[in-house]
mmCIF file of C-alpha atoms in Angstrom:
data_model
loop_
_atom_site.group_PDB
_atom_site.id
_atom_site.type_symbol
_atom_site.label_atom_id
_atom_site.label_comp_id
_atom_site.label_asym_id
_atom_site.label_seq_id
_atom_site.Cartn_x
_atom_site.Cartn_y
_atom_site.Cartn_z
ATOM 1 C CA MET A 1 54.637 31.360 16.859
ATOM 2 C CA LEU A 2 51.349 29.718 17.937
ATOM 3 C CA LYS A 3 51.014 28.862 21.432
ATOM 4 C CA GLY A 4 48.377 26.342 22.068
ATOM 5 C CA ALA A 5 48.178 27.157 25.724
ATOM 6 C CA LYS A 6 46.952 30.552 24.894
ATOM 7 C CA MET A 7 43.975 29.009 23.099
ATOM 8 C CA ALA A 8 42.928 27.085 26.201
ATOM 9 C CA ALA A 9 42.373 29.941 28.627
ATOM 10 C CA PRO A 10 43.426 33.256 27.215
ATOM 11 C CA THR A 11 43.162 36.413 29.449
ATOM 12 C CA GLY A 12 43.336 40.043 28.545
ATOM 13 C CA LEU A 13 44.013 41.189 24.988
ATOM 14 C CA ILE A 14 45.829 38.906 22.718
ATOM 15 C CA LEU A 15 46.624 39.874 19.191
ATOM 16 C CA TYR A 16 47.545 37.238 16.528
ATOM 17 C CA TYR A 17 49.501 39.210 13.897
ATOM 18 C CA HIS A 18 52.522 39.486 11.788
ATOM 19 C CA PRO A 19 54.520 42.692 11.780
ATOM 20 C CA TYR A 20 54.446 42.826 7.886
ATOM 21 C CA SER A 21 50.644 42.460 7.505
ATOM 22 C CA PHE A 22 49.127 45.624 6.313
ATOM 23 C CA TYR A 23 45.876 45.012 8.164
ATOM 24 C CA ALA A 24 47.705 43.907 11.351
ATOM 25 C CA GLN A 25 49.679 47.013 11.328
ATOM 26 C CA LYS A 26 46.550 49.199 11.491
ATOM 27 C CA VAL A 27 45.358 47.310 14.670
ATOM 28 C CA VAL A 28 48.779 47.506 16.276
ATOM 29 C CA MET A 29 49.005 51.202 15.654
ATOM 30 C CA THR A 30 45.442 51.583 17.137
ATOM 31 C CA LEU A 31 46.435 49.744 20.267
ATOM 32 C CA HIS A 32 49.537 51.883 20.672
ATOM 33 C CA GLU A 33 47.576 55.072 20.094
ATOM 34 C CA LYS A 34 45.086 53.989 22.681
ATOM 35 C CA GLU A 35 47.919 53.012 24.990
ATOM 36 C CA LEU A 36 46.319 49.550 25.606
ATOM 37 C CA ASN A 37 48.351 46.642 26.897
ATOM 38 C CA PHE A 38 48.139 43.504 24.672
ATOM 39 C CA GLU A 39 50.020 40.318 24.193
ATOM 40 C CA PRO A 40 51.334 40.009 20.574
ATOM 41 C CA ILE A 41 51.586 36.463 19.208
ATOM 42 C CA VAL A 42 53.253 36.330 15.727
ATOM 43 C CA ILE A 43 51.723 34.075 13.157
ATOM 44 C CA ASN A 44 54.487 33.568 10.705
ATOM 45 C CA LEU A 45 52.869 34.223 7.359
ATOM 46 C CA ILE A 46 56.206 33.471 5.614
ATOM 47 C CA LYS A 47 56.256 30.014 7.014
ATOM 48 C CA GLY A 48 52.556 29.543 6.399
ATOM 49 C CA GLU A 49 51.465 29.255 10.018
ATOM 50 C CA GLN A 50 48.211 31.079 9.169
ATOM 51 C CA TYR A 51 47.005 27.776 7.504
ATOM 52 C CA SER A 52 47.951 25.422 10.445
ATOM 53 C CA SER A 53 45.021 23.526 11.836
ATOM 54 C CA THR A 54 45.515 25.408 15.228
ATOM 55 C CA PHE A 55 45.246 28.806 13.744
ATOM 56 C CA LEU A 56 42.378 27.902 11.263
ATOM 57 C CA LYS A 57 40.322 27.082 14.477
ATOM 58 C CA ILE A 58 40.717 30.718 15.373
ATOM 59 C CA ASN A 59 39.998 32.163 11.981
ATOM 60 C CA PRO A 60 38.962 29.777 9.231
ATOM 61 C CA ARG A 61 40.038 32.272 6.549
ATOM 62 C CA GLY A 62 43.659 31.913 7.727
ATOM 63 C CA GLU A 63 44.146 35.690 8.048
ATOM 64 C CA VAL A 64 45.608 37.996 10.628
ATOM 65 C CA PRO A 65 44.950 40.033 12.593
ATOM 66 C CA VAL A 66 42.656 38.363 15.163
ATOM 67 C CA LEU A 67 42.072 39.778 18.577
ATOM 68 C CA LEU A 68 41.202 37.774 21.705
ATOM 69 C CA ASP A 69 39.589 39.593 24.487
ATOM 70 C CA ASN A 70 39.231 37.142 27.445
ATOM 71 C CA GLY A 71 38.484 34.317 24.988
ATOM 72 C CA LYS A 72 36.162 36.374 22.686
ATOM 73 C CA ILE A 73 37.533 36.141 19.098
ATOM 74 C CA ILE A 74 37.329 39.153 16.901
ATOM 75 C CA PRO A 75 38.772 38.872 13.380
ATOM 76 C CA ASP A 76 39.167 41.487 10.647
ATOM 77 C CA SER A 77 41.073 44.849 11.260
ATOM 78 C CA ALA A 78 38.025 47.083 10.873
ATOM 79 C CA ARG A 79 35.927 44.990 13.266
ATOM 80 C CA ILE A 80 38.790 44.845 15.713
ATOM 81 C CA ILE A 81 39.309 48.646 15.671
ATOM 82 C CA ASP A 82 35.566 49.312 16.096
ATOM 83 C CA TYR A 83 35.620 46.829 19.021
ATOM 84 C CA LEU A 84 38.542 48.657 20.628
ATOM 85 C CA GLU A 85 36.813 51.903 20.201
ATOM 86 C CA ASP A 86 33.453 50.643 21.648
ATOM 87 C CA ASN A 87 34.970 48.791 24.567
ATOM 88 C CA PHE A 88 38.222 50.590 25.542
ATOM 89 C CA SER A 89 37.736 54.343 25.286
ATOM 90 C CA ASN A 90 36.836 55.109 28.853
ATOM 91 C CA GLY A 91 40.048 56.617 30.167
ATOM 92 C CA SER A 92 41.754 55.849 26.869
ATOM 93 C CA VAL A 93 42.294 57.889 23.793
ATOM 94 C CA ARG A 94 39.303 57.881 21.374
ATOM 95 C CA LEU A 95 40.097 57.672 17.780
ATOM 96 C CA ILE A 96 36.558 58.181 16.452
ATOM 97 C CA PRO A 97 35.074 61.334 17.946
ATOM 98 C CA LEU A 98 31.701 61.392 19.613
ATOM 99 C CA GLY A 99 29.485 64.059 21.072
ATOM 100 C CA LYS A 100 29.501 67.502 19.640
ATOM 101 C CA ASN A 101 32.111 66.750 17.058
ATOM 102 C CA LEU A 102 29.535 65.362 14.490
ATOM 103 C CA ASP A 103 31.235 67.166 11.483
ATOM 104 C CA VAL A 104 34.625 65.782 12.556
ATOM 105 C CA ARG A 105 33.179 62.279 13.089
ATOM 106 C CA ALA A 106 31.494 62.434 9.668
ATOM 107 C CA LYS A 107 34.758 63.362 7.994
ATOM 108 C CA VAL A 108 36.664 60.624 9.835
ATOM 109 C CA GLU A 109 34.150 58.171 8.613
ATOM 110 C CA LYS A 110 34.162 59.522 5.196
ATOM 111 C CA TYR A 111 37.927 59.136 4.745
ATOM 112 C CA ARG A 112 37.948 55.798 6.487
ATOM 113 C CA GLN A 113 35.427 54.489 4.006
ATOM 114 C CA MET A 114 37.398 55.920 1.205
ATOM 115 C CA ILE A 115 40.840 54.510 2.148
ATOM 116 C CA ASP A 116 40.024 51.187 3.835
ATOM 117 C CA PRO A 117 38.458 49.579 0.694
ATOM 118 C CA LEU A 118 41.736 50.092 -1.292
ATOM 119 C CA PRO A 119 43.067 46.515 -1.978
ATOM 120 C CA ALA A 120 46.393 46.350 -0.162
ATOM 121 C CA GLY A 121 47.136 42.883 -1.222
ATOM 122 C CA ALA A 122 46.624 43.498 -4.835
ATOM 123 C CA ILE A 123 48.659 46.734 -4.776
ATOM 124 C CA THR A 124 51.477 44.951 -3.006
ATOM 125 C CA MET A 125 51.667 41.749 -5.181
ATOM 126 C CA GLY A 126 51.088 43.627 -8.349
ATOM 127 C CA SER A 127 54.129 45.768 -7.705
ATOM 128 C CA PHE A 128 56.302 42.635 -7.927
ATOM 129 C CA PHE A 129 55.140 41.955 -11.531
ATOM 130 C CA HIS A 130 55.278 45.502 -12.620
ATOM 131 C CA SER A 131 58.481 46.741 -11.028
ATOM 132 C CA GLU A 132 58.905 49.290 -13.935
ATOM 133 C CA LEU A 133 56.180 51.355 -12.182
ATOM 134 C CA CYS A 134 57.938 51.430 -8.934
ATOM 135 C CA GLY A 135 60.928 53.483 -7.614
ATOM 136 C CA GLN A 136 63.391 52.214 -4.968
ATOM 137 C CA GLN A 137 61.615 49.435 -3.013
ATOM 138 C CA LYS A 138 62.529 49.387 0.629
ATOM 139 C CA MET A 139 62.541 46.970 3.490
ATOM 140 C CA PRO A 140 61.006 44.414 3.711
ATOM 141 C CA PHE A 141 60.381 44.430 -0.059
ATOM 142 C CA ILE A 142 64.064 44.160 -1.233
ATOM 143 C CA LYS A 143 64.736 42.140 -4.437
ATOM 144 C CA PRO A 144 65.248 38.662 -2.960
ATOM 145 C CA ILE A 145 61.863 38.985 -0.910
ATOM 146 C CA ARG A 146 60.084 40.340 -3.939
ATOM 147 C CA MET A 147 61.020 37.404 -6.117
ATOM 148 C CA LYS A 148 60.067 34.905 -3.427
ATOM 149 C CA PHE A 149 56.714 36.537 -2.778
ATOM 150 C CA LYS A 150 56.168 36.735 -6.599
ATOM 151 C CA ASP A 151 56.576 32.990 -6.697
ATOM 152 C CA ALA A 152 54.230 32.493 -3.781
ATOM 153 C CA GLU A 153 51.664 34.721 -5.575
ATOM 154 C CA ILE A 154 51.804 32.417 -8.551
ATOM 155 C CA ASN A 155 51.204 29.346 -6.454
ATOM 156 C CA SER A 156 48.807 30.838 -3.992
ATOM 157 C CA ALA A 157 45.398 29.602 -5.426
ATOM 158 C CA ASN A 158 46.604 25.925 -5.808
ATOM 159 C CA ASN A 159 48.129 25.965 -2.282
ATOM 160 C CA LEU A 160 44.828 27.329 -0.790
ATOM 161 C CA ARG A 161 43.047 24.349 -2.350
ATOM 162 C CA LEU A 162 45.714 21.979 -1.011
ATOM 163 C CA HIS A 163 45.042 23.466 2.567
ATOM 164 C CA ALA A 164 41.291 23.239 2.052
ATOM 165 C CA GLU A 165 41.539 19.418 1.577
ATOM 166 C CA LEU A 166 43.913 19.099 4.660
ATOM 167 C CA ASN A 167 41.512 21.123 6.870
ATOM 168 C CA PRO A 168 37.934 20.024 6.237
ATOM 169 C CA ASP A 169 36.291 22.434 8.840
ATOM 170 C CA ALA A 170 37.648 25.386 6.851
ATOM 171 C CA LYS A 171 37.335 23.796 3.471
ATOM 172 C CA SER A 172 34.514 25.913 1.949
ATOM 173 C CA VAL A 173 36.069 29.200 3.283
ATOM 174 C CA LEU A 174 39.460 28.412 1.784
ATOM 175 C CA LEU A 175 38.115 27.157 -1.559
ATOM 176 C CA LYS A 176 36.142 30.498 -1.928
ATOM 177 C CA LYS A 177 39.296 32.343 -0.930
ATOM 178 C CA ALA A 178 41.199 30.297 -3.655
ATOM 179 C CA GLU A 179 38.578 31.311 -6.241
ATOM 180 C CA ASN A 180 38.992 35.011 -5.337
ATOM 181 C CA GLN A 181 42.693 34.640 -5.535
ATOM 182 C CA ASP A 182 42.440 33.283 -9.137
ATOM 183 C CA LYS A 183 40.508 36.625 -9.931
ATOM 184 C CA LYS A 184 42.957 38.857 -8.089
ATOM 185 C CA HIS A 185 45.991 37.194 -9.787
ATOM 186 C CA GLN A 186 44.440 37.827 -13.195
ATOM 187 C CA LEU A 187 44.046 41.506 -12.382
ATOM 188 C CA ILE A 188 47.515 42.144 -10.894
ATOM 189 C CA THR A 189 49.401 40.333 -13.595
ATOM 190 C CA THR A 190 47.761 42.500 -16.376
ATOM 191 C CA LYS A 191 49.530 45.802 -16.469
ATOM 192 C CA GLU A 192 46.355 47.740 -17.632
ATOM 193 C CA GLU A 193 44.251 46.286 -14.919
ATOM 194 C CA TYR A 194 46.987 46.923 -12.256
ATOM 195 C CA LYS A 195 47.260 50.480 -13.408
ATOM 196 C CA LYS A 196 43.479 50.828 -12.870
ATOM 197 C CA ILE A 197 44.124 49.793 -9.206
ATOM 198 C CA LEU A 198 46.819 52.358 -8.910
ATOM 199 C CA ASP A 199 44.439 54.920 -10.479
ATOM 200 C CA SER A 200 41.887 54.213 -7.696
ATOM 201 C CA VAL A 201 44.647 54.797 -5.110
ATOM 202 C CA ALA A 202 45.510 58.128 -6.924
ATOM 203 C CA GLU A 203 41.970 59.220 -6.837
ATOM 204 C CA VAL A 204 41.778 58.826 -3.058
ATOM 205 C CA LEU A 205 45.209 60.491 -2.507
ATOM 206 C CA GLU A 206 44.067 63.416 -4.601
ATOM 207 C CA LYS A 207 41.207 64.001 -2.211
ATOM 208 C CA VAL A 208 43.508 63.567 0.755
ATOM 209 C CA GLU A 209 46.013 66.038 -0.696
ATOM 210 C CA SER A 210 43.051 68.455 -1.290
ATOM 211 C CA GLU A 211 41.920 68.079 2.354
ATOM 212 C CA LEU A 212 45.383 68.668 3.699
ATOM 213 C CA ALA A 213 45.939 71.679 1.511
ATOM 214 C CA ASN A 214 42.741 73.344 2.655
ATOM 215 C CA HIS A 215 43.659 73.128 6.405
ATOM 216 C CA ASP A 216 43.756 76.689 7.808
ATOM 217 C CA GLU A 217 45.524 75.728 11.051
ATOM 218 C CA GLU A 218 48.954 74.368 11.699
ATOM 219 C CA GLY A 219 49.283 71.004 13.450
ATOM 220 C CA MET A 220 46.176 69.520 11.977
ATOM 221 C CA TRP A 221 45.989 65.846 10.923
ATOM 222 C CA LEU A 222 43.544 64.634 8.191
ATOM 223 C CA CYS A 223 40.367 65.479 9.835
ATOM 224 C CA SER A 224 41.085 67.662 12.912
ATOM 225 C CA LYS A 225 43.792 68.483 15.350
ATOM 226 C CA GLU A 226 43.314 65.135 16.807
ATOM 227 C CA TYR A 227 44.892 62.051 15.335
ATOM 228 C CA SER A 228 42.106 59.726 14.309
ATOM 229 C CA ILE A 229 41.301 56.256 12.901
ATOM 230 C CA ALA A 230 41.286 57.924 9.431
ATOM 231 C CA ASP A 231 44.802 59.018 10.037
ATOM 232 C CA ILE A 232 45.779 55.371 10.940
ATOM 233 C CA SER A 233 44.208 54.180 7.657
ATOM 234 C CA LEU A 234 46.142 56.873 5.768
ATOM 235 C CA THR A 235 49.374 56.361 7.693
ATOM 236 C CA ILE A 236 49.511 52.531 7.061
ATOM 237 C CA LEU A 237 48.651 53.091 3.432
ATOM 238 C CA LEU A 238 51.483 55.445 2.925
ATOM 239 C CA VAL A 239 53.873 53.130 4.733
ATOM 240 C CA ARG A 240 53.032 50.267 2.265
ATOM 241 C CA LEU A 241 53.168 52.439 -0.815
ATOM 242 C CA ASP A 242 56.533 53.812 0.348
ATOM 243 C CA ALA A 243 58.045 50.327 1.049
ATOM 244 C CA LEU A 244 56.942 49.275 -2.466
ATOM 245 C CA GLY A 245 58.634 52.190 -4.077
ATOM 246 C CA LEU A 246 55.359 53.781 -5.090
ATOM 247 C CA ASP A 247 56.056 56.958 -3.123
ATOM 248 C CA SER A 248 57.592 58.317 -6.302
ATOM 249 C CA TYR A 249 54.470 57.314 -8.299
ATOM 250 C CA PHE A 250 52.078 59.161 -5.901
ATOM 251 C CA TRP A 251 53.557 61.984 -3.920
ATOM 252 C CA THR A 252 57.278 62.589 -3.947
ATOM 253 C CA ASN A 253 59.138 65.070 -6.112
ATOM 254 C CA GLY A 254 56.528 67.700 -5.720
ATOM 255 C CA LYS A 255 53.633 65.653 -6.877
ATOM 256 C CA SER A 256 51.684 65.908 -3.507
ATOM 257 C CA LYS A 257 53.594 68.186 -1.267
ATOM 258 C CA TYR A 258 51.110 68.143 1.554
ATOM 259 C CA ILE A 259 50.979 64.276 1.682
ATOM 260 C CA GLU A 260 54.796 64.284 1.689
ATOM 261 C CA LYS A 261 54.883 66.663 4.475
ATOM 262 C CA TYR A 262 52.241 64.709 6.420
ATOM 263 C CA TYR A 263 54.210 61.445 5.963
ATOM 264 C CA ARG A 264 57.333 63.008 7.377
ATOM 265 C CA ARG A 265 55.481 64.256 10.424
ATOM 266 C CA VAL A 266 53.519 60.998 11.161
ATOM 267 C CA GLN A 267 56.795 59.073 11.255
ATOM 268 C CA LYS A 268 57.695 60.991 14.476
ATOM 269 C CA ARG A 269 54.733 59.600 16.391
ATOM 270 C CA ASP A 270 55.487 57.081 19.088
ATOM 271 C CA SER A 271 52.818 54.768 17.752
ATOM 272 C CA PHE A 272 54.346 54.753 14.395
ATOM 273 C CA LYS A 273 57.827 53.841 15.825
ATOM 274 C CA LYS A 274 56.271 51.044 17.812
ATOM 275 C CA THR A 275 54.300 49.680 14.903
ATOM 276 C CA ILE A 276 56.619 49.838 11.869
ATOM 277 C CA PRO A 277 59.659 47.613 12.155
ATOM 278 C CA SER A 278 63.086 49.230 12.289
ATOM 279 C CA PHE A 279 66.076 48.067 10.137
ATOM 280 C CA ASN A 280 67.324 45.783 12.833
ATOM 281 C CA GLN A 281 63.776 44.389 13.487
ATOM 282 C CA HIS A 282 63.436 43.762 9.735
ATOM 283 C CA MET A 283 66.660 41.724 9.691
ATOM 284 C CA ALA A 284 65.605 39.644 12.715
ATOM 285 C CA ILE A 285 62.327 38.877 11.037
ATOM 286 C CA LEU A 286 63.878 37.881 7.849
ATOM 287 C CA ILE A 287 66.560 35.719 9.391
ATOM 288 C CA GLY A 288 63.888 34.007 11.596
ATOM 289 C CA SER A 289 61.899 33.256 8.519
ATOM 290 C CA GLN A 290 64.543 31.710 6.333
ATOM 291 C CA THR A 291 63.110 28.141 6.691
ATOM 292 C CA PRO A 292 60.954 26.919 3.658
ATOM 293 C CA LEU A 293 57.448 28.226 3.433
ATOM 294 C CA SER A 294 54.685 25.708 4.144
ATOM 295 C CA ILE A 295 53.424 26.143 0.578
ATOM 296 C CA GLY A 296 56.641 24.765 -0.710
ATOM 297 C CA ILE A 297 58.964 27.732 -1.505
ATOM 298 C CA GLY A 298 62.003 29.097 0.288
ATOM 299 C CA ILE A 299 62.358 32.651 1.410
ATOM 300 C CA ILE A 300 66.018 33.216 1.901
ATOM 301 C CA GLY A 301 68.913 30.929 2.540
ATOM 302 C CA ALA A 302 71.653 31.771 5.104
ATOM 303 C CA ILE A 303 73.974 32.775 2.225
ATOM 304 C CA GLY A 304 71.360 34.949 0.746
ATOM 305 C CA ILE A 305 70.666 36.721 3.965
ATOM 306 C CA VAL A 306 74.300 37.551 4.508
ATOM 307 C CA THR A 307 74.591 38.770 0.916
ATOM 308 C CA THR A 308 71.470 40.890 1.340
ATOM 309 C CA VAL A 309 72.715 42.388 4.655
ATOM 310 C CA ALA A 310 76.032 43.259 2.907
ATOM 311 C CA ILE A 311 74.226 44.992 -0.031
ATOM 312 C CA LEU A 312 71.928 46.823 2.221
ATOM 313 C CA PHE A 313 74.927 48.306 4.190
ATOM 314 C CA LYS A 314 76.325 49.440 0.870
ATOM 315 C CA LYS A 315 72.987 51.065 0.200
ATOM 316 C CA ILE A 316 72.424 49.160 -3.029
ATOM 317 C CA ILE A 317 68.734 48.177 -2.329
ATOM 318 C CA VAL A 318 67.584 46.878 -5.616
#
């Protein structure tokens, strides 16, 4: 939750995030890979805290993650990761190689620029409208959550305009965001257009599969023997696709055996385990978010949560 005192005199690294945010997960994994201490402050996206007047003073776009470094505000996951690399690499793990590793650095940047532009939000929300394209969706995207987020997506642009009127200082930014949301909604609710988005993901993953297949040494990651920022981008993408049930669309059942092997391997990293919520953490997050969304919808009532837990224990996920 937001802590106003932290805004007054922040010290050290403070990360405003939510554990389900695709972009926040990339930053959290980077922080753990670099073994940097930070104070995490959850902005409850399910309850709409990102559009509170307090948080909009930090980031007028109402988005996480945001990093505070001794009062300096750095928004946007890519900017945060570059900032951490530039300012916290002496004595810490470097995720973008320097020095003589020019070829590796070029490859890292190539794959980062290839993976990072993929529209995680559109991929995620579109899957709720086209479930026939997905296999078994996993936590946190079990059926009751999918239905609520689908409703939230339908109302998103109008609610952004409402928040724009309530927050004059962020009005122009939020109105522009609402305009973009209208365009995104049109794309993801049209099956042909959504499949084009998935095709763009498939094109990138085909290149990743080819890269992994061409490695001539055991123990290599995407670009070298060292785990890099390109690997973080790939890892978090695979996590999201897997949770949405799109693993069967892209790599399981022999479709991309090297990506499948890579994904099994990366899940063993300590940074992965510290970044991606466990089953118990998922349940704590969902139970803690059962009050109504600020945009006017509910997420799960107490009865719904109990029912969901019972179903999950029976392994009937959908």
